[in-house]
Structure formats: structure tokens, C-alpha cells
Coordinates of C-alpha atoms (C1' of nucleotides) in Angstrom, one line a residue:
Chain W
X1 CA 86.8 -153.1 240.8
X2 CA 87.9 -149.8 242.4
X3 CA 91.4 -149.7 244.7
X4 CA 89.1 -149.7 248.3
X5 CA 91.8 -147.5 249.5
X6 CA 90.6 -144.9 247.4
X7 CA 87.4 -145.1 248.4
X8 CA 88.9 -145.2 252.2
X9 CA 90.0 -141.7 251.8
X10 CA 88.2 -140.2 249.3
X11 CA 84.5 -141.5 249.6
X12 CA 82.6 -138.5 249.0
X13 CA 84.4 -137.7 245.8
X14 CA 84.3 -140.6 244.2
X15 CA 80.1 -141.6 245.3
X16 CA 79.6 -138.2 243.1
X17 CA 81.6 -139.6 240.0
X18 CA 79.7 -143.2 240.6
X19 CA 76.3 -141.2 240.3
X20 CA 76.8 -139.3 237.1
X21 CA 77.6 -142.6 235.7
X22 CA 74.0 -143.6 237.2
X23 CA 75.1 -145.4 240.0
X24 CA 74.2 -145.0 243.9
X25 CA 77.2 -145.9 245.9
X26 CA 75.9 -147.0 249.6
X27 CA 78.2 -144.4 251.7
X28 CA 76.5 -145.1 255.1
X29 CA 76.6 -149.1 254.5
X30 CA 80.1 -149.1 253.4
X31 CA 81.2 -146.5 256.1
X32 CA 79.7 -148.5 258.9
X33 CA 81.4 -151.6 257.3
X34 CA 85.0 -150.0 257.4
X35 CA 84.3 -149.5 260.9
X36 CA 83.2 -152.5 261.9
X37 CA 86.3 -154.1 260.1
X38 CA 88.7 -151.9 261.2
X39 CA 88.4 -153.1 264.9
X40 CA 87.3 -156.9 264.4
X41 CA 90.2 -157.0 262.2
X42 CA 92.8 -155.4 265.0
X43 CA 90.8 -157.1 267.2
X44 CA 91.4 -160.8 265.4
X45 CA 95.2 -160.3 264.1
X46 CA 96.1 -159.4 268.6
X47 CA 94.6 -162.5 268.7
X48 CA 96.3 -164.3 266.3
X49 CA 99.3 -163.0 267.1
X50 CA 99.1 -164.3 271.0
X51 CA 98.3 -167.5 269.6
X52 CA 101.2 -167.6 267.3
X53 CA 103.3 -166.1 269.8
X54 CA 102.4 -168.9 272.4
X55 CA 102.5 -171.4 270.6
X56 CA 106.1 -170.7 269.9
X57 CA 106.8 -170.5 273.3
X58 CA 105.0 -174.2 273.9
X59 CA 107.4 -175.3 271.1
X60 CA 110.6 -174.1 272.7
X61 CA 109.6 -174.7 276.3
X62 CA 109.0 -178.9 275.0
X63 CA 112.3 -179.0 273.1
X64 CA 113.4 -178.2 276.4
X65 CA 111.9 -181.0 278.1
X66 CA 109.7 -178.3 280.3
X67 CA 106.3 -178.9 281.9
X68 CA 104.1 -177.1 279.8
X69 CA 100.4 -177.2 281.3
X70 CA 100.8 -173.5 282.7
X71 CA 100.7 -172.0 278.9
X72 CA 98.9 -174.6 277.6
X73 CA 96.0 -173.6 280.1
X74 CA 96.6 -169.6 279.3
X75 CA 96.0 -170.4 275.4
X76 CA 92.9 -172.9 275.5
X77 CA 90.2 -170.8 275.5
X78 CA 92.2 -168.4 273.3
X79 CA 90.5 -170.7 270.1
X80 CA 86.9 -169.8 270.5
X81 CA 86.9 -166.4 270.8
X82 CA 89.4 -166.5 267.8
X83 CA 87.3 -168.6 265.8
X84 CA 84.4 -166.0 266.4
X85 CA 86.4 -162.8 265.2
X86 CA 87.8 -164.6 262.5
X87 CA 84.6 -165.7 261.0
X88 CA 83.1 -162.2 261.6
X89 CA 85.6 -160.9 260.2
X90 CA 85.1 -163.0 257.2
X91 CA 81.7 -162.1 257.0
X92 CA 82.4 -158.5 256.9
X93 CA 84.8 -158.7 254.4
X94 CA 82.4 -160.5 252.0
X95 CA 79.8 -158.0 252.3
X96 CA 82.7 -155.2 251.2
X97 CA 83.6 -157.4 248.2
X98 CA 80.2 -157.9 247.4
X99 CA 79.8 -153.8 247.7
X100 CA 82.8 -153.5 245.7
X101 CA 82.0 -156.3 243.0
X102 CA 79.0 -154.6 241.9
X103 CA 80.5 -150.9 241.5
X104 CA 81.0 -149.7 238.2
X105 CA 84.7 -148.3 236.6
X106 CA 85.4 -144.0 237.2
X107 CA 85.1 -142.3 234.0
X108 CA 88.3 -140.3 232.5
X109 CA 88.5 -137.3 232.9
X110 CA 88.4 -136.7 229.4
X111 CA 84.6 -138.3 228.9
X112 CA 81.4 -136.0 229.0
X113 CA 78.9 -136.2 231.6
X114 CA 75.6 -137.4 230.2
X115 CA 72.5 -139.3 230.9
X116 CA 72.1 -141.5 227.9
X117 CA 73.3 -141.9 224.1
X118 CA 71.6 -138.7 223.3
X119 CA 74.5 -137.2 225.4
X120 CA 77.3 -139.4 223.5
X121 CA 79.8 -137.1 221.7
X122 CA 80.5 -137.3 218.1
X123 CA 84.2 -137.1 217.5
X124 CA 84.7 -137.0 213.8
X125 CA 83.2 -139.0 210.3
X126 CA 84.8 -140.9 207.5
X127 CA 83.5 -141.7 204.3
X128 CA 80.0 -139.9 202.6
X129 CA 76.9 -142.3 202.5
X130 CA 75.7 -142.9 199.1
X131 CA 72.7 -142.0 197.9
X132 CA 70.8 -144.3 196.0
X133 CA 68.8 -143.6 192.6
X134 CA 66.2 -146.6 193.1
X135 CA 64.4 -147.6 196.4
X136 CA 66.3 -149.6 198.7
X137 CA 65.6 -152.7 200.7
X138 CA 66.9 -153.6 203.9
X139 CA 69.6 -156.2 204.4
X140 CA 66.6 -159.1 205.4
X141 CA 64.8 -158.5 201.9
X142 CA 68.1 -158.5 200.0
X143 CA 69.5 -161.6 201.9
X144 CA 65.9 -163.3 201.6
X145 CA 65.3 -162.4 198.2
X146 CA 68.7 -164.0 196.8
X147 CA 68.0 -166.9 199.2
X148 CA 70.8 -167.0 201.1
X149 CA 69.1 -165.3 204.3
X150 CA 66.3 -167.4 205.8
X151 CA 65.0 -166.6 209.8
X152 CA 62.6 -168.5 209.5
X153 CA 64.2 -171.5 209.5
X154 CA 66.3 -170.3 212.3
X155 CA 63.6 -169.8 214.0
X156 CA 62.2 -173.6 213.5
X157 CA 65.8 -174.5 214.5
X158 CA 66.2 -172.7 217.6
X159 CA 64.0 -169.8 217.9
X160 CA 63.2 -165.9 218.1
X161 CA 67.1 -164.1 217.3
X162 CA 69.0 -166.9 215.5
X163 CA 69.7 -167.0 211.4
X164 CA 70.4 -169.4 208.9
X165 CA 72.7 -168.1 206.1
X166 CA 73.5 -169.8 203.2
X167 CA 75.5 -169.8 199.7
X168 CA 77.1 -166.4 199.3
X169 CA 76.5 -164.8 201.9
X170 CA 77.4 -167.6 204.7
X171 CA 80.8 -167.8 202.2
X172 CA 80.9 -163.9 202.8
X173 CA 80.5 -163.9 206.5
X174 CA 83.4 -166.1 206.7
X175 CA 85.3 -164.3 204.4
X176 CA 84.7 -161.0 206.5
X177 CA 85.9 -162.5 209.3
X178 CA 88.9 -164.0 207.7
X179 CA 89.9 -160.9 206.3
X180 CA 89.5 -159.1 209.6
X181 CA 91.7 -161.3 211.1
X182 CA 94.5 -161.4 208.7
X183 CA 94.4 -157.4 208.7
X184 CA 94.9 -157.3 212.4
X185 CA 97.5 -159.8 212.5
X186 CA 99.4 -158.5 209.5
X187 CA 99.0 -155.0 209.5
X188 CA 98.3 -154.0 213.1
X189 CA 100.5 -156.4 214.4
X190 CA 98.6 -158.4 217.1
X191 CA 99.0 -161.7 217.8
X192 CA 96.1 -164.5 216.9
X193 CA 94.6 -166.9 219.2
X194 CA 91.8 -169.2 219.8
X195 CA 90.0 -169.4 223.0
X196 CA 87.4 -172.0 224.3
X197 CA 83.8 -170.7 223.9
X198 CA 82.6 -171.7 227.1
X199 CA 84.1 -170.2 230.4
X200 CA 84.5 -170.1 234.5
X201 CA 82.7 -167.9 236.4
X202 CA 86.2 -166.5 237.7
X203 CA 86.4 -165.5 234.5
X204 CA 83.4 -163.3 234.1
X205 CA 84.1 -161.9 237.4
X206 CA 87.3 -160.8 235.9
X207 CA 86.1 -159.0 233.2
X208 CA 83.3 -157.8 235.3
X209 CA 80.0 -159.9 233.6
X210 CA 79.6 -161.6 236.9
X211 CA 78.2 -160.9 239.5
X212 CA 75.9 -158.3 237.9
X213 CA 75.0 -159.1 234.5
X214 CA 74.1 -163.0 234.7
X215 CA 70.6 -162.4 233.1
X216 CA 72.6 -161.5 229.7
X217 CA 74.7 -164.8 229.7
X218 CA 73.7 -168.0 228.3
X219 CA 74.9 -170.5 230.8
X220 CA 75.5 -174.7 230.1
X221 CA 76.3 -177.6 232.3
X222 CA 77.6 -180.9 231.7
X223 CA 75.1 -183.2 231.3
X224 CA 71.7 -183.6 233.2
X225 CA 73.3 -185.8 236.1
X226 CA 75.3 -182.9 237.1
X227 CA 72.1 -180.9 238.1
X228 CA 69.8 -183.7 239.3
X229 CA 72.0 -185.1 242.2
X230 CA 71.8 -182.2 244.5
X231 CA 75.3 -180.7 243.9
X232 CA 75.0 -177.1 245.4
X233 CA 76.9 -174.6 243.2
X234 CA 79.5 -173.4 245.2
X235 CA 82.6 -171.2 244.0
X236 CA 84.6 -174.3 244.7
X237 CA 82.4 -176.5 242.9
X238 CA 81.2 -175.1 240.1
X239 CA 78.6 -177.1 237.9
X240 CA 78.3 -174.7 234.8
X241 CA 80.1 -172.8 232.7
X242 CA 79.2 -169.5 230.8
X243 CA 78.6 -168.7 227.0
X244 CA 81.3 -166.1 226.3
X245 CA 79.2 -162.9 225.1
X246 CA 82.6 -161.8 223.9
X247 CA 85.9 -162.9 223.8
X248 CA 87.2 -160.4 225.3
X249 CA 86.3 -162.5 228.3
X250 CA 88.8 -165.3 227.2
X251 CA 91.0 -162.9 225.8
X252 CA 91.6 -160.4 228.7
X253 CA 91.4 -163.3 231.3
X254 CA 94.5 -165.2 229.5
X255 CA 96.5 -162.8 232.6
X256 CA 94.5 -163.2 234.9
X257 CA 96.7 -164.2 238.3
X258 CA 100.1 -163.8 236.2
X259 CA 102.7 -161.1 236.4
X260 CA 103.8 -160.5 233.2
X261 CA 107.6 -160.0 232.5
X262 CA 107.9 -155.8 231.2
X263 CA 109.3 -156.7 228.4
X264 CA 106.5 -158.8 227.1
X265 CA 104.2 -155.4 227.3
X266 CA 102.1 -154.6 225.4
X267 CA 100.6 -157.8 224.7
X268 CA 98.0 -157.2 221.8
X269 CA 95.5 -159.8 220.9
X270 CA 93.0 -160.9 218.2
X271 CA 90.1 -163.4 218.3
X272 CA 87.3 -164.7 215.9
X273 CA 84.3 -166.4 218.3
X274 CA 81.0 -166.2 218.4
X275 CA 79.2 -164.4 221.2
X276 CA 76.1 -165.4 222.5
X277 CA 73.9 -163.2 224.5
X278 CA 70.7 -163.6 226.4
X279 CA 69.3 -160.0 225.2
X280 CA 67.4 -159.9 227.8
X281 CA 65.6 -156.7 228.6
X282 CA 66.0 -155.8 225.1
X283 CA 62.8 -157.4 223.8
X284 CA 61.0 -155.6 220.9
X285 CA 64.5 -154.0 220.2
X286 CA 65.9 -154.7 216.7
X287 CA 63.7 -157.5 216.0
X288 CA 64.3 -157.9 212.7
X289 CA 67.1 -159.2 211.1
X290 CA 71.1 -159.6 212.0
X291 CA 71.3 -156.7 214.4
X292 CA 70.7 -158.4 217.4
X293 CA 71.1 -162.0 217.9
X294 CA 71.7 -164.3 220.7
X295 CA 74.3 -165.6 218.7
X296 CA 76.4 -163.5 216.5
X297 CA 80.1 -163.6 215.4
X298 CA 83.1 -160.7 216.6
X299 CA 86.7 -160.2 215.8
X300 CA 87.7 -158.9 218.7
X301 CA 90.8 -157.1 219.8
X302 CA 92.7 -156.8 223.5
X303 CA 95.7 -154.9 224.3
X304 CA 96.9 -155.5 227.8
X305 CA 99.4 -152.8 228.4
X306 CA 101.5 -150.7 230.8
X307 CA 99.3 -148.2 232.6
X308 CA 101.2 -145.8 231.3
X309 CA 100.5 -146.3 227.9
X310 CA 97.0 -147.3 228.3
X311 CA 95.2 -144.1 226.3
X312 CA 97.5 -144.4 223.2
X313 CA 96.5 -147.6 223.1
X314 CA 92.6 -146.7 223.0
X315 CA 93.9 -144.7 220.3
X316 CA 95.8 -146.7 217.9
X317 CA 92.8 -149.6 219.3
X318 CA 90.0 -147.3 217.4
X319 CA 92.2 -146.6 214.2
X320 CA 92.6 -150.2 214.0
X321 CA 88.7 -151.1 214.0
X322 CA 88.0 -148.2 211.7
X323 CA 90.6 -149.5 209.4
X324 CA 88.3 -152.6 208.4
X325 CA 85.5 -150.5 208.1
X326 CA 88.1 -147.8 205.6
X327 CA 89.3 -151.0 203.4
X328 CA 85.6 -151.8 203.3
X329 CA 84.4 -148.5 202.3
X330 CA 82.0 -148.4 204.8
X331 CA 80.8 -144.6 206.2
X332 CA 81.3 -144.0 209.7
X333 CA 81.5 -142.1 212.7
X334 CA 83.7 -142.0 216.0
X335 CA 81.9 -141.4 219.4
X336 CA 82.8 -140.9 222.8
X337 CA 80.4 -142.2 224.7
X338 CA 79.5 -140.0 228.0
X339 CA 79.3 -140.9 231.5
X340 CA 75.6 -142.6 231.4
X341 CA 76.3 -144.7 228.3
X342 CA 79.7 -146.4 229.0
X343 CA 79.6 -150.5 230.2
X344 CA 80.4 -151.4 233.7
X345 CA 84.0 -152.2 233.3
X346 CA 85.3 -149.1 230.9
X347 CA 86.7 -145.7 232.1
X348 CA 86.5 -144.4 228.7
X349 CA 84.8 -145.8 225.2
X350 CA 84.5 -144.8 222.1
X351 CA 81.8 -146.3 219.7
X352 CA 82.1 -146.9 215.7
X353 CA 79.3 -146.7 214.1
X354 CA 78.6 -147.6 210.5
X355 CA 75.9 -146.0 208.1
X356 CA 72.8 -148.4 207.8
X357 CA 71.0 -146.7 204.5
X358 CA 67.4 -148.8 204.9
X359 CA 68.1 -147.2 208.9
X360 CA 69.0 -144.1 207.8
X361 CA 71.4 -143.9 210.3
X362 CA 74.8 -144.8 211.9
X363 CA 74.4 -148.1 213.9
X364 CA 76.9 -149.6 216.6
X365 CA 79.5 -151.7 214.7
X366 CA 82.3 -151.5 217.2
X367 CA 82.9 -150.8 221.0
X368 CA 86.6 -149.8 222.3
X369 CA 86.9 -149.2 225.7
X370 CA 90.0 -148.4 228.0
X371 CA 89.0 -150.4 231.2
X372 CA 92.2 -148.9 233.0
X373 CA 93.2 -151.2 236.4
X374 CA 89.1 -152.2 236.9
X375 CA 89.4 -155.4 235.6
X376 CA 93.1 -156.1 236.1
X377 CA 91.9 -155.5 239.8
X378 CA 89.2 -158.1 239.7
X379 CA 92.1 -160.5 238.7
X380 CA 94.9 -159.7 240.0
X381 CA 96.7 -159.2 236.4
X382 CA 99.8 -157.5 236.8
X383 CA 103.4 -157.0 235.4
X384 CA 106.7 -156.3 236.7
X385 CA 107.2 -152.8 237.0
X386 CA 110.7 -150.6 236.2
X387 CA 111.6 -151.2 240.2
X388 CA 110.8 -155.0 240.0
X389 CA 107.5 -154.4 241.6
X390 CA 104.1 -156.0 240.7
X391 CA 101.7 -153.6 239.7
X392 CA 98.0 -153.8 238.5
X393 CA 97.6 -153.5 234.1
X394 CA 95.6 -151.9 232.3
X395 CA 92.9 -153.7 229.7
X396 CA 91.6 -152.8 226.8
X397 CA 89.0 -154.6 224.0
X398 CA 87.5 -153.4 221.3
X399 CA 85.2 -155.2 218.4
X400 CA 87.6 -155.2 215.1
X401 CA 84.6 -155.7 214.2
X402 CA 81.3 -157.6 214.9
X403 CA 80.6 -160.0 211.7
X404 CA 77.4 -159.9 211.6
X405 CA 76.8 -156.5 211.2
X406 CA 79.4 -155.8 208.9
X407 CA 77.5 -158.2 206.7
X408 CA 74.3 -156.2 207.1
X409 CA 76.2 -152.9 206.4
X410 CA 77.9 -154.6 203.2
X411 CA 74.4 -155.9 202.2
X412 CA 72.6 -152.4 202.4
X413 CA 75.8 -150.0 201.2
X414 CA 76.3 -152.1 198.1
X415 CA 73.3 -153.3 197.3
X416 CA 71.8 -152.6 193.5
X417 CA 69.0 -151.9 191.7
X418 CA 68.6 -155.5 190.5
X419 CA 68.9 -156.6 194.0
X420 CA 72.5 -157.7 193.5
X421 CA 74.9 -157.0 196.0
X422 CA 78.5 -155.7 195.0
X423 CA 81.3 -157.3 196.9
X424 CA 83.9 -154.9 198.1
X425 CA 87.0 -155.2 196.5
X426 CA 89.1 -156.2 199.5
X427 CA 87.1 -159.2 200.0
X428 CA 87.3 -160.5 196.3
X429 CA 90.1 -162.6 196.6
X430 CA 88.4 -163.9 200.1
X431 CA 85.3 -164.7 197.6
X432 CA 87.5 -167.1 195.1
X433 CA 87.2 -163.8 193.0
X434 CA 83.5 -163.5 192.9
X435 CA 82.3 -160.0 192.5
X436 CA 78.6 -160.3 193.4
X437 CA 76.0 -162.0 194.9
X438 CA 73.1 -162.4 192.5
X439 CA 70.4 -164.6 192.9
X440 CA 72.5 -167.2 190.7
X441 CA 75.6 -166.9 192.0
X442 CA 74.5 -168.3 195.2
X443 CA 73.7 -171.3 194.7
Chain Z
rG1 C1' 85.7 -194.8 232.7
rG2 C1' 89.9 -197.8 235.5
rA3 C1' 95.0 -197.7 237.9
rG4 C1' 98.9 -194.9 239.8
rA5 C1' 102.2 -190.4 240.7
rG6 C1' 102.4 -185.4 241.7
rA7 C1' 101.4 -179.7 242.8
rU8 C1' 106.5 -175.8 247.8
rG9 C1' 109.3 -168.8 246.5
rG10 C1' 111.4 -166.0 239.5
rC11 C1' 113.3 -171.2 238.3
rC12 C1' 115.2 -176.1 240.3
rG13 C1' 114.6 -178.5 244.8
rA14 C1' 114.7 -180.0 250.4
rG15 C1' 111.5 -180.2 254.2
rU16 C1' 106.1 -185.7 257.5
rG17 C1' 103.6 -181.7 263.7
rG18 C1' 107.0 -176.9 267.1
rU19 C1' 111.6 -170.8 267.3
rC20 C1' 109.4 -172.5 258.9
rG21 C1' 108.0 -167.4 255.0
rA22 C1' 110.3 -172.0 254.4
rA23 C1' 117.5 -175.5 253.7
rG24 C1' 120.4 -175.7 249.4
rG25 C1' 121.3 -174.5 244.4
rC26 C1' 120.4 -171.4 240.0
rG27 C1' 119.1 -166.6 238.5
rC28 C1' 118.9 -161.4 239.8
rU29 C1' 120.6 -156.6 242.6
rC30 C1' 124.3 -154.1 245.4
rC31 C1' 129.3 -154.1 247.6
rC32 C1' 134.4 -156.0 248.0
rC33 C1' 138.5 -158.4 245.9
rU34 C1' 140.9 -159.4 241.4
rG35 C1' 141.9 -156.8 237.0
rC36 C1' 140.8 -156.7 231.5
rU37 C1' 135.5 -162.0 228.0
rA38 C1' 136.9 -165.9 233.9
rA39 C1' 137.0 -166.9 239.1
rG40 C1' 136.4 -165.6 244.5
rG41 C1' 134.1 -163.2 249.1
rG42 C1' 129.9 -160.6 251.5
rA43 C1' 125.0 -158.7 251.8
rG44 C1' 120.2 -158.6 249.8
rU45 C1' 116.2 -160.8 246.8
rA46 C1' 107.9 -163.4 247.5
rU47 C1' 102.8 -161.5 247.6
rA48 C1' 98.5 -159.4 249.6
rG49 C1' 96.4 -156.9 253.8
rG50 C1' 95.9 -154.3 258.7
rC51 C1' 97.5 -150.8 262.5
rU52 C1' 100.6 -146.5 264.1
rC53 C1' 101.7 -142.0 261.0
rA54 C1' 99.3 -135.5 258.0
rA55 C1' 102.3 -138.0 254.4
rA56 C1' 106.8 -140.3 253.2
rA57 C1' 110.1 -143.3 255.6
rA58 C1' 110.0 -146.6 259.3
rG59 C1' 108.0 -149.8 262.9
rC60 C1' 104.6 -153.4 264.6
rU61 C1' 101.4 -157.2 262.9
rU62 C1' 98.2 -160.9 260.0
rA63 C1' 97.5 -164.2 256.0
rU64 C1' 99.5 -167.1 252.1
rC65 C1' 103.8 -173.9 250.6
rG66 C1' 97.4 -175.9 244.2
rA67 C1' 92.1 -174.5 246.4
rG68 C1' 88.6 -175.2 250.4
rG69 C1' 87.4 -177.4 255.0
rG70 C1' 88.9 -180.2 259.5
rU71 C1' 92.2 -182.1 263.8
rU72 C1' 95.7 -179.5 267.2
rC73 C1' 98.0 -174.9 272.0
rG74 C1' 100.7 -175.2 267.2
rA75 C1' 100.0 -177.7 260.2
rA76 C1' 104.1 -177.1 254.1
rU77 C1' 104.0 -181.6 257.2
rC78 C1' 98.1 -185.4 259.7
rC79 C1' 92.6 -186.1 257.9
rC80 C1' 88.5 -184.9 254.3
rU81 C1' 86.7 -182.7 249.7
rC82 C1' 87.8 -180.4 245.2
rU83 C1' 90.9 -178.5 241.0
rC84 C1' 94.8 -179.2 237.9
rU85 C1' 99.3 -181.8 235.8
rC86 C1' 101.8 -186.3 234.4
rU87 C1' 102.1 -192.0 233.3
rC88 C1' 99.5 -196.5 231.8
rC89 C1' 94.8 -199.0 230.1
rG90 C1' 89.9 -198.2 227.8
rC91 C1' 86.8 -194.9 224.8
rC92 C1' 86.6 -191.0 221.3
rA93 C1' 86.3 -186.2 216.9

RNA sequence: GGAGAGAUGGCCGAGUGGUCGAAGGCGCUCCCCUGCUAAGGGAGUAUAGGCUCAAAAAGCUUAUCGAGGGUUCGAAUCCCUCUCUCUCCGCCA
């Protein structure tokens, strides 16, 4: 959410930064707004304030035993017309929250204007893809030809976008994520912690999901009687909960409403979940194989930090995804995404992407994003400043990285002739030593 | 699922309709005294908004005692709904 008082005073300025990141900021709706609640809120606080103000006086005047009709009188119609400009007022506000709910974060200065990913800048490349002296397969004919990858059965299970994995490469999955954890924890020191899967809307208004993006969750509710007896979802009476499509949902909300002691700062944390996610609008996209699921697993990482300190943060954030892919041996590149490709929430992202040889291409792998005070706005996360004050954090979450596709790039960047697949030496002793997946050892 | 208790400021804790944003204590900040690890005295110490103002400072003002609604001229206090916490019983991985 943006600070409304900077779009108070600098409206014009900031409606031209919201559109190169593709969004139309309604100037005249919001201006006419402000004016409207400018004076039914003066209007409504000279009214409360006579209220309060009489009322005190009935209070002393009775202590003193004094006939109190006359002000009694002078206040009683004061309640309607009270009631009136405090509902409107209400009204008006919700309609500025609502404006302000759905408006995206400012880009940094430092990120390139652009339209789409074509515009995305590349910011520098580790590692040389391999080339290959026999004709490669993609990750879904070398995980179904060893057995141990089987959509079809997924598909009898739950549908279109789910996978079954089995042997070797369900052990190798885990062992990914295992080891992805341990180097964050160890090495990068952040903190580990397990969040529930299932979450609030609060929550994904927080991180800034809700109110926009509900078509992408997955959402539950308990039981069936909860939906049949009429209950009307309300904010206050909420009947479902939310698939997490990340945790940094979970993760970045543990501060939501708390002021956080400085010295705690910055408070760096690491999570293995799944994610599930609706995909919707992305049909015919990546339909084959692990790349896009509706359920897939993520290590992800959160830093919550002083504003101050929030860009060295994205920093050392990035080095510490790209470290798992550097252990692993996997090619990459760093990019900053531009102004028409960044997510709702961030001010600034930069995207890893791993080389996919049956693509031959760099794919998504891992999205770090400096979301400044946008989401610490949304709810109300703060810390106590150097003068005791509370003041807004900033957020930050990155994939460290997503499972799944780790596995695919593993599959395809060490896959052999004999449709083997090499496992990288950091993993090994997450493998009970095993050194390969053949179509024996998987058994 | 059944029975009961509770939710107040950074913390503890008082407050059951009236000058309460809230006693007292602890903690913290500043000052004074003392003078040398202690003790004492004084002052201050919530958050979010609005208006005035070029801005800052300041002033005025509103809201907030788990959340939402209601009664009332007036609600921390009364009523209703909800959430969460704790205790006991039942069930359960």
C-alpha cells in the first residue's frame, strides 16, 4: 500500500510512475474522494467533539446535584446528524482503502522502464551451459523413462498440473530441499521455521494477494456445514482460509501488527512449504511437465529489515539464492526485472534464472524482490526506531529456490547418454551416497 | 463436543455508566541531590488520523481499554455476536 499522504501532495507524479508499471491510477475519483472527506471528516470530529464536550458538562453539572434538562435538550438531536456523518464518513473511507488496496508498489529508482520481460535487464551470468555430444531429452522423458516421473497418474489423482514422483527422484526432491535449507540456515545465517499451510485473508491482504489476485489462490473451508447454513463471509467472520502460493505469505506476516524491538533487526527467515497456485489465466502455458504446477514445493527466504538497510539486503538476498544454484553447478543468469514485469507488492526484483538445455534457454528459478514499506503498510509491521518511534519495515522474499524446478534443471544439466542422471556432488551425502539415478537404482 | 475463567498502555495491575487515554507499581528518558557498584526527590514516557501552517515547530481536535455491533446525552464499565488464551472432561494424529 502506498503512504496516502504522498499521494495527497504529489498525485500527478506518482499516477505517471503507477502507469509505466501498467497501472491507471483514478486521479479524478480519488481527488473528488479527498474532498469529500476532508470536510465530512471536519464536519463529523466538530461534532464529536460537542458531543464529548457536553456530555462532560452533563457529568459535572449531575455530580453537582444540577437540573440538567437544559443541556440535555441542546445535545438530543446532536445523535442523528452524528450518526449520518459518521457513517458517511465511513463510507468514504472504504472506497479510499479500497482505491488504495488495489494500487501497485513504486518502482526504485534504480529499475528500467519496460513493458514486458523482453524489457527485463540482464545483470550478469555464472557458470557455461554444457553442451551435449548425444541428443537430449527433456526432464518428463528422463523422469518417465527411469520411472520415477509419472503425470499420468497425477492426473488420475487429482488432475491437469499435479505429479507423482517416485524412487529416486521423490528421494532427490527432498534431498534438494533439505539441502537448501541447511545451506541457508548454516551458511547464510537465517533462522528456520515452519508455518501453517493454510492462511487468513488478513494475511494475504498483508502481503498484498488479496484483494486483487484471488483467482490465483486455491481457497478451503471447514467442512460442508460451514457453507450450507447461510453464514455470509464477512471480515469478521470468515469461513475459509487460503492455500499459501508462497510462504512468504506466512513468513512476512509473522510481524504483521508488532513493533519489533531494533535490536532484533534484521530478522532473516527460511521456510520449506508447498505452494499451491490456481494458474489461472496461464492455460496452454508450460503444460508439460514440472514447470508449472498448482502444487509445487519452495524454500523460501524473508528478511524483514530496517528501511535503511533494505537494498543491501536484496543484495546479499540474491547472492544467497544463487549460492544453491553455484553448489549445484547449475548455469545462470541475474535479471532486473523492469517496470512492466515486477509483481504487485515489489519496488525492485531481480529474477534468477537457470539454464534449461531441452528449452534452450534460462528459465525462472528464483524471484527476490525488495517490497520496501508496501507491505509493512498493509500491516502495520513496524520496529522501534533510534528515537523510540514506530516506524513502518521494510520486506523482502526471495525463492532460495523453488524445488521443483531445481529438480527439472538437475534432471536436464546432468542427464547422460544412457539416460542416467548424475547427481551433483553436494547432494550425495543427502542421497545416502548414491551417485545416480539409473533405471535400477530407483527402485 | 461439554463446563468454566479471562483478554486493559513496553510489562504487571486497578478500574462495573460521568471531568478516564485510563490509578498504582515496574521499566525507560531527562533533571536534582548524594557522591564513588546503593539509596532518595522531581518531571516525562501509547498509537493512528484530521484541521490550521509554505514547511518545521506548535496548537486545536478525533478515534482506540481483544474485534465488531447495540443501549445511552455520555461506555474500559451494561447488552449482543465473534476471535483468541487458560483450566477441567470427552475425542483424536
Amino acid at each position: 500500500m502506498l503512504d496516502i499522504q504522498l499521494l495527497r501532495t504529489d498525485l500527478d507524479h506518482i499516477a505517471a510512475r503507477l502507469t509505466s508499471r501498467g497501472h491507471t491510477f483514478p486521479i479524478a475519483q480519488f481527488n473528488a474522494l479527498e474532498a469529500q472527506r476532508k470536510s465530512i471528516q471536519t464536519h463529523t470530529q466538530a461534532l464529536q467533539a460537542k458531543r464529548n464536550a457536553t456530555s462532560k458538562q452533563i457529568g459535572i453539572a449531575k455530580q453537582k446535584g444540577e437540573d440538567v434538562s437544559a443541556i440535555m435538550a441542546e445535545v438530543a438531536q446532536l445523535g442523528d446528524e452524528l450518526k449520518q456523518a459518521e457513517n458517511q464518513l465511513a463510507s468514504i473511507q472504504a472506497e479510499l482503502q479500497q482505491i488504495l488496496l488495489v494500487t501497485p508498489n513504486l518502482a526504485h529508482d534504480s529499475v528500467p522502464e519496460g513493458k514486458s520481460d523482453a524489457d527485463n535487464r540482464e545483470i550478469r551470468r555464472w557458470g557455461t551451459p554444457r553442451t551435449f555430444d548425444f541428443a537430449i531429452q527433456d526432464h518428463v522423458s528422463i523422469g518417465e523413462s527411469l520411472g520415477l516421473l509419472d503425470f499420468a497418474t497425477a492426473a488420475k489423482l487429482s488432475g491437469a498440473r499435479f505429479n507423482v514422483m517416485k524412487g529416486g527422484i521423490a528421494r532427490l526432491h527432498r534431498a534438494l530441499a533439505q539441502f537448501m535449507l541447511d545451506t541457508h540456515v548454516q551458511e547464510h545465517g537465517y533462522t528456520e521455521v515452519y508455518v501453517p499451510y493454510l492462511v487468513n485473508a488478513e494475511c494475504l491482504r498483508g502481503t498484498g494477494q488479496l484483494p486483487k489476485f484471488e483467482e490465483d489462490l486455491f481457497a478451503v473451508h471447514a467442512g460442508s456445514s460451514s457453507l450450507s447454513d447461510s453464514t455470509v463471509p464477512t471480515e469478521q467472520h470468515p469461513f475459509k482460509l487460503h492455500l499459501i502460493p508462497t510462504a512468504e505469505v506466512p513468513l512476512t506476516n509473522i510481524v504483521r501488527e508488532e513493533i519489533i524491538p531494533l535490536e532484533q533487526l534484521p530478522l532473516k527467515l527460511v521456510a520449506h512449504t508447498p505452494c499451491f497456485r490456481s494458474e489461472a489465466g496461464s492455460y496452454g502455458k508450460d503444460t508439460r511437465g514440472l514447470i508449472r504446477q498448482h502444487q509445487f514445493d519452495k524454500v523460501e527466504l524473508v528478511h524483514i529489515v530496517h528501511p535503511q538497510k533494505s537494498y543491501e539486503a536484496l543484495e546479499q538476498l540474491v547472492s544467497h539464492a544463487e549460492n544453491i544454484l553455484q553448489k549445484l553447478a547449475l548455469p545462470y543468469r541475474v535479471m532486473t526485472l523492469c517496470t512492466g514485469d515486477m509483481g504487485f507488492s515489489a519496488a525492485k526484483t531481480y529474477d534468477i534464472e537457470v539454464w534449461l538445455p531441452a528449452q534452450n534457454t534460462y528459465r525462472e528459478i528464483s524471484s527476490c524482490s525488495n517490497c520496501e514499506a508496501f507491505q509493512a503498510r498493509r500491516m502495520q509491521a513496524r520496529f522501534r526506531n533510534e528515537k523510540g518511534k514506530p516506524e513502518l519495515l521494510h520486506t523482502l522474499n526471495g525463492s532460495g529456490l523453488a524445488v521443483g524446478r531445481t529438480l527439472v534443471a538437475i534432471l536436464e544439466n546432468y542427464q547422460n547418454a544412457d539416460g542416467s542422471v548424475t547427481i551433483p556432488s553436494a547432494l550425495q551425502s543427502y542421497m545416502g551416497g548414491l551417485d545416480q539415478l539409473a533405471i535400477e537404482s530407483g527402485q
